[in-house]
Short mmCIF file of C-alpha atoms in Angstrom, two decimals:
data_model
loop_
_atom_site.label_atom_id
_atom_site.label_comp_id
_atom_site.label_asym_id
_atom_site.label_seq_id
_atom_site.Cartn_x
_atom_site.Cartn_y
_atom_site.Cartn_z
CA MET L 347 0.15 0.03 -0.18
CA HIS L 348 1.72 2.79 -0.46
CA GLU L 349 2.02 6.16 1.73
CA ASP L 350 0.03 8.68 -0.84
CA ARG L 351 -3.29 6.06 -1.50
CA ALA L 352 -5.24 8.70 0.70
CA ALA L 353 -4.53 11.10 -1.67
CA ASP L 354 -6.81 9.95 -4.29
CA ARG L 355 -9.69 9.54 -2.22
CA GLU L 356 -9.57 13.07 -1.76
CA THR L 357 -12.24 15.60 -2.37
CA PRO L 358 -12.47 19.26 -1.82
CA ALA L 359 -14.24 19.43 1.53
CA SER L 360 -17.24 20.66 0.27
CA ALA L 361 -18.01 17.49 -2.00
CA LEU L 362 -18.41 15.09 0.55
CA LEU L 363 -22.00 14.81 -0.05
CA SER L 364 -21.56 10.89 -2.03
CA ARG L 365 -20.35 11.18 -5.42
CA ARG L 366 -22.25 8.75 -7.18
CA THR L 367 -25.73 10.79 -7.69
CA VAL L 368 -23.50 13.18 -9.88
CA VAL L 369 -21.64 10.55 -11.74
CA ALA L 370 -24.15 8.79 -12.54
CA ALA L 371 -26.39 10.50 -13.66
CA LEU L 372 -23.11 12.17 -15.63
CA GLY L 373 -23.32 8.78 -17.42
CA ILE L 374 -26.63 9.32 -17.81
CA VAL L 375 -25.69 12.51 -19.62
CA ALA L 376 -22.70 10.78 -21.92
CA SER L 377 -24.63 8.06 -22.92
CA SER L 378 -27.37 10.54 -24.61
CA ALA L 379 -25.43 13.20 -25.81
CA LEU L 380 -26.02 14.83 -29.26
CA ILE L 381 -23.85 16.19 -30.42
CA GLY L 382 -24.29 16.57 -33.57
CA THR L 383 -24.20 14.53 -37.35
CA ARG L 384 -20.26 14.67 -37.38
CA GLY L 385 -19.27 14.15 -33.33
CA VAL L 386 -21.77 11.81 -33.45
CA ALA L 387 -19.87 10.19 -37.20
CA ALA L 388 -16.13 10.63 -35.05
CA ALA L 389 -17.05 9.24 -32.27
CA THR L 390 -18.60 6.44 -34.22
CA THR L 391 -15.84 6.19 -36.16
CA ALA L 392 -13.14 6.24 -32.85
CA SER L 393 -15.54 3.18 -31.44
CA ALA L 394 -14.99 1.00 -34.90
CA ALA L 395 -11.51 1.01 -35.38
CA ALA L 396 -10.47 -0.46 -31.80
CA PRO L 397 -11.39 -2.18 -28.94
CA GLY L 398 -12.49 0.57 -26.19
CA LEU L 399 -12.31 0.48 -22.51
CA ASP L 400 -14.98 -1.48 -22.23
CA ASP L 401 -13.55 -4.73 -23.34
CA PRO L 402 -12.94 -6.96 -21.31
CA ALA L 403 -9.14 -6.92 -22.26
CA LYS L 404 -8.50 -3.59 -21.89
CA LYS L 405 -10.77 -3.08 -19.16
CA GLU L 406 -8.21 -5.00 -17.22
CA ILE L 407 -5.56 -3.24 -17.97
CA ALA L 408 -7.55 -0.19 -16.79
CA MET L 409 -7.92 -1.68 -13.53
CA LYS L 410 -4.50 -2.38 -12.75
CA LEU L 411 -3.56 1.09 -14.22
CA VAL L 412 -5.40 2.66 -11.02
CA SER L 413 -4.01 -0.24 -8.87
CA SER L 414 -0.87 0.34 -9.46
CA ALA L 415 -1.47 4.14 -8.06
CA GLU L 416 -4.55 3.32 -5.44
CA ASN L 417 -2.42 0.89 -3.43
CA SER L 418 1.34 0.20 -5.93
CA SER L 419 0.35 -3.07 -7.24
CA LEU L 420 -1.93 -4.66 -10.16
CA ASP L 421 -3.54 -7.06 -8.22
CA TRP L 422 -6.82 -5.14 -7.94
CA LYS L 423 -9.04 -8.44 -7.61
CA ALA L 424 -6.68 -8.28 -4.16
CA GLN L 425 -8.27 -5.09 -3.11
CA TYR L 426 -11.88 -6.09 -2.80
CA LYS L 427 -10.61 -7.28 1.42
CA TYR L 428 -9.08 -4.16 2.24
CA ILE L 429 -10.27 -1.35 4.54
CA GLU L 430 -8.48 1.32 6.78
CA ASP L 431 -9.12 4.91 8.18
CA ILE L 432 -6.91 6.98 5.83
CA ASP L 433 -7.31 9.93 7.70
CA ASP L 434 -8.63 12.10 5.12
CA GLY L 435 -11.88 12.51 6.44
CA ARG L 436 -14.39 9.93 5.34
CA GLY L 437 -14.33 7.71 7.27
CA TYR L 438 -13.04 3.85 6.09
CA THR L 439 -11.72 3.83 2.73
CA ALA L 440 -12.20 0.26 1.31
CA GLY L 441 -12.45 -2.07 -1.95
CA ILE L 442 -11.08 -1.51 -5.57
CA ILE L 443 -12.10 1.67 -5.59
CA GLY L 444 -11.90 3.00 -1.93
CA PHE L 445 -15.40 3.80 -1.25
CA CYS L 446 -16.28 6.15 1.34
CA SER L 447 -18.11 5.43 4.83
CA GLY L 448 -18.70 9.50 4.66
CA THR L 449 -19.40 9.86 1.48
CA GLY L 450 -21.90 7.66 1.19
CA ASP L 451 -21.24 5.08 -1.95
CA MET L 452 -20.52 2.86 0.81
CA LEU L 453 -23.25 2.69 2.06
CA ASP L 454 -25.13 2.72 -1.40
CA LEU L 455 -22.84 -0.43 -1.32
CA VAL L 456 -23.58 -2.43 0.82
CA GLN L 457 -27.16 -1.75 0.41
CA LEU L 458 -27.11 -3.51 -2.30
CA TYR L 459 -25.10 -6.40 -1.21
CA ALA L 460 -27.98 -6.77 1.75
CA ASP L 461 -30.32 -6.37 -1.00
CA ARG L 462 -29.08 -9.40 -2.40
CA LYS L 463 -28.53 -11.64 0.20
CA PRO L 464 -30.27 -9.61 2.79
CA GLY L 465 -29.04 -11.07 6.49
CA ASN L 466 -25.05 -10.86 4.92
CA VAL L 467 -22.51 -10.30 7.55
CA LEU L 468 -22.79 -6.91 6.43
CA ALA L 469 -26.06 -6.17 6.90
CA PRO L 470 -26.26 -5.16 10.79
CA TYR L 471 -24.84 -1.72 10.21
CA LEU L 472 -26.78 -0.12 7.32
CA PRO L 473 -27.50 2.09 10.78
CA ALA L 474 -24.46 3.24 11.24
CA LEU L 475 -23.46 3.50 7.97
CA ARG L 476 -26.02 6.28 7.20
CA SER L 477 -25.99 7.60 10.13
CA VAL L 478 -22.00 8.35 9.67
CA ASP L 479 -22.43 9.92 5.98
CA GLY L 480 -21.28 12.42 5.60
CA THR L 481 -18.55 12.97 8.57
CA ASP L 482 -15.27 10.65 9.61
CA SER L 483 -17.58 9.48 12.67
CA HIS L 484 -16.18 5.38 13.05
CA ASP L 485 -19.62 5.42 15.99
CA GLY L 486 -21.18 2.08 15.33
CA LEU L 487 -18.76 0.48 12.98
CA ASP L 488 -16.60 -0.14 15.47
CA PRO L 489 -14.19 -2.47 16.73
CA ASN L 490 -15.92 -5.37 14.31
CA TYR L 491 -16.12 -3.91 11.00
CA PRO L 492 -12.77 -4.10 9.47
CA ARG L 493 -12.91 -6.99 10.53
CA ASP L 494 -16.65 -7.94 8.86
CA TRP L 495 -15.69 -6.03 5.49
CA ARG L 496 -12.86 -8.42 5.09
CA LYS L 497 -15.26 -11.63 5.48
CA ALA L 498 -17.56 -10.00 3.88
CA ALA L 499 -14.92 -10.25 0.88
CA GLN L 500 -14.29 -13.79 0.55
CA ASP L 501 -18.03 -13.65 -1.41
CA SER L 502 -18.27 -14.24 -4.69
CA ALA L 503 -21.74 -11.74 -3.94
CA PHE L 504 -20.41 -9.13 -2.45
CA GLN L 505 -17.44 -8.96 -5.07
CA GLN L 506 -20.07 -8.59 -7.89
CA ALA L 507 -21.37 -5.67 -6.37
CA GLN L 508 -18.29 -4.42 -6.13
CA ASN L 509 -18.00 -4.61 -9.54
CA ASP L 510 -21.67 -3.07 -9.97
CA GLU L 511 -20.91 -0.18 -7.95
CA ARG L 512 -17.79 0.41 -9.95
CA ASP L 513 -19.34 0.08 -13.34
CA ARG L 514 -22.69 2.79 -12.52
CA VAL L 515 -20.56 5.22 -10.58
CA TYR L 516 -17.53 4.85 -12.55
CA PHE L 517 -16.32 3.28 -14.96
CA ASP L 518 -19.44 3.51 -17.30
CA PRO L 519 -19.80 7.28 -16.93
CA ALA L 520 -16.83 8.07 -17.27
CA VAL L 521 -16.34 5.18 -21.23
CA ALA L 522 -19.50 6.90 -22.42
CA GLN L 523 -18.17 10.45 -21.62
CA GLY L 524 -15.21 9.53 -23.62
CA LYS L 525 -16.75 8.19 -26.25
CA THR L 526 -19.17 10.90 -26.96
CA ASP L 527 -15.59 13.13 -27.46
CA GLY L 528 -14.94 10.69 -29.42
CA LEU L 529 -11.82 9.23 -28.03
CA ARG L 530 -10.43 5.82 -27.44
CA ALA L 531 -9.24 3.83 -25.32
CA LEU L 532 -6.28 5.78 -23.66
CA GLY L 533 -9.20 8.94 -23.76
CA GLN L 534 -11.32 6.19 -21.26
CA PHE L 535 -8.85 5.44 -19.61
CA ALA L 536 -8.12 8.85 -18.81
CA TYR L 537 -11.74 10.12 -18.01
CA TYR L 538 -11.68 7.09 -15.66
CA ASP L 539 -8.96 7.76 -13.70
CA ALA L 540 -10.15 10.90 -12.88
CA ILE L 541 -13.27 10.21 -12.19
CA VAL L 542 -12.11 7.69 -9.41
CA MET L 543 -9.50 10.27 -7.94
CA HIS L 544 -11.39 13.16 -8.17
CA GLY L 545 -15.09 12.35 -8.18
CA ASP L 546 -16.88 14.92 -10.41
CA GLY L 547 -19.84 17.77 -9.13
CA ASP L 548 -19.41 21.95 -8.74
CA ASP L 549 -15.90 22.05 -7.43
CA PRO L 550 -13.46 23.22 -9.51
CA THR L 551 -11.32 20.10 -9.43
CA SER L 552 -14.14 17.58 -10.66
CA PHE L 553 -13.77 15.75 -13.55
CA ARG L 554 -16.49 17.72 -15.19
CA ASN L 555 -14.40 20.83 -14.07
CA ILE L 556 -11.50 19.16 -15.48
CA ARG L 557 -12.79 18.32 -18.71
CA LYS L 558 -14.09 22.08 -19.21
CA ARG L 559 -11.12 23.23 -18.58
CA ALA L 560 -9.00 20.94 -21.23
CA LEU L 561 -11.98 22.51 -23.34
CA ARG L 562 -11.12 25.96 -23.11
CA SER L 563 -7.54 25.30 -24.93
CA ALA L 564 -8.55 22.75 -27.22
CA LYS L 565 -11.45 20.75 -29.24
CA PRO L 566 -12.00 16.84 -28.93
CA PRO L 567 -12.26 14.62 -31.79
CA ALA L 568 -16.25 14.31 -31.68
CA GLN L 569 -16.26 18.34 -32.26
CA GLY L 570 -13.32 18.70 -34.63
CA GLY L 571 -9.84 18.51 -33.01
CA ASP L 572 -6.98 16.92 -32.87
CA GLU L 573 -7.11 13.58 -29.72
CA THR L 574 -3.38 13.52 -28.84
CA THR L 575 -3.61 17.75 -29.00
CA TYR L 576 -7.41 17.30 -26.78
CA LEU L 577 -5.39 14.64 -24.44
CA SER L 578 -2.15 16.69 -23.83
CA ALA L 579 -4.72 19.73 -22.91
CA PHE L 580 -6.62 17.48 -20.78
CA LEU L 581 -3.45 15.96 -18.35
CA ASP L 582 -2.73 19.10 -18.64
CA ALA L 583 -6.21 20.57 -17.02
CA ARG L 584 -5.66 17.23 -14.64
CA VAL L 585 -2.38 18.22 -12.85
CA TRP L 586 -3.68 21.47 -12.27
CA ALA L 587 -6.08 19.80 -10.08
CA MET L 588 -4.31 17.65 -8.47
CA LYS L 589 -1.94 20.49 -7.54
CA GLN L 590 -4.96 22.37 -5.35
CA GLU L 591 -4.62 20.10 -3.42
CA GLU L 592 -0.89 19.09 -1.09
CA ALA L 593 -2.57 15.48 -0.56
CA HIS L 594 -2.23 14.99 -5.34
CA SER L 595 0.80 17.32 -5.86
CA ASP L 596 2.36 13.95 -6.71
CA THR L 597 0.97 13.21 -10.36
CA THR L 598 3.32 10.31 -11.63
CA ARG L 599 0.63 8.85 -12.45
CA VAL L 600 -0.09 11.17 -15.09
CA ASP L 601 3.67 12.38 -15.57
CA THR L 602 4.65 8.68 -16.07
CA GLU L 603 1.62 6.49 -16.56
CA GLN L 604 -0.61 8.25 -19.04
CA ARG L 605 1.83 10.37 -20.44
CA VAL L 606 4.41 8.07 -21.78
CA PHE L 607 1.39 6.49 -23.44
CA LEU L 608 0.31 9.98 -25.01
CA ARG L 609 3.57 10.63 -25.97
CA LYS L 610 4.04 6.77 -27.56
CA GLY L 611 0.64 7.61 -29.72
CA ASN L 612 -0.27 4.36 -28.14
CA LEU L 613 -4.33 5.62 -27.55
CA ASP L 614 -4.93 2.29 -27.64
CA LEU L 615 -3.61 1.39 -24.98
CA ASN L 616 -2.30 -2.08 -26.37
CA THR L 617 0.20 -3.48 -24.61
CA PRO L 618 2.79 -4.26 -23.80
CA LEU L 619 2.93 -1.60 -20.93
CA ASP L 620 5.59 0.55 -18.68
CA TRP L 621 5.39 3.10 -16.69
CA LYS L 622 6.51 4.28 -13.17
CA VAL L 623 3.91 5.65 -10.13
CA TYR L 624 5.26 7.45 -7.08
CA GLY L 625 8.63 6.11 -8.78
CA ASP L 626 8.24 1.86 -8.67
CA SER L 627 7.88 0.76 -12.43
CA TYR L 628 4.98 -1.79 -13.54
CA HIS L 629 5.19 -3.86 -16.80
CA ILE L 630 2.02 -5.26 -18.24
CA GLY L 631 2.74 -8.24 -21.94
#
């Protein structure tokens, strides 16, 4: 576990409410946006040219890339059982995408698990999770919640619930917006990684505002722009957002990962991939 994991879960204090609502809404907008005949054609062409990030093999790569930054490991499936308070003001952080007891997405996850499997080991904690939502409190969770989370993580039903919530809240909206913008797998991943770290909302460092900042200096392919130029502008905007908070000041997940792929022209995230995060080297063959 890298010591900068907390940075990857940080969002401004004003964004402590669940990121799920606004990100899910973004996905709906992205999926249904009408951006003109040329824009739709560009998006369709980009999608048809090579597999998008929702291709199973590409999605596996995306999960490994995020895990390298968030967990200092390519073994993302080992993170179902992960849980700790990383002292970021959001209570417990846990699971494959860092669901937080203080931001509502952990509550939604545990509720989904309870709906699918009533009486599971985490179901008794639902009242406490509702109570601590929006705070960093452990009231009603300690001392046994971490132990029971790890126990639940052995259940394939809980693992599937984590997968499904990851997709609904983060992955699917990112890929949908990326395709709407005519981006290939690398651009879709850049969006996904940004949503994972920053969430989405009205604050200046949220995903939607990172994208808006990029759009001020470049157009995506769906608007007739050059894909490499636009992605460079998006990554510039992403780095700006990260540097607004000390916890995000290490920008290697952009500088020595995503920019490396972009400089090589690897817009389809084709393997082999070699990159560094926090100075550690990784490889996918």
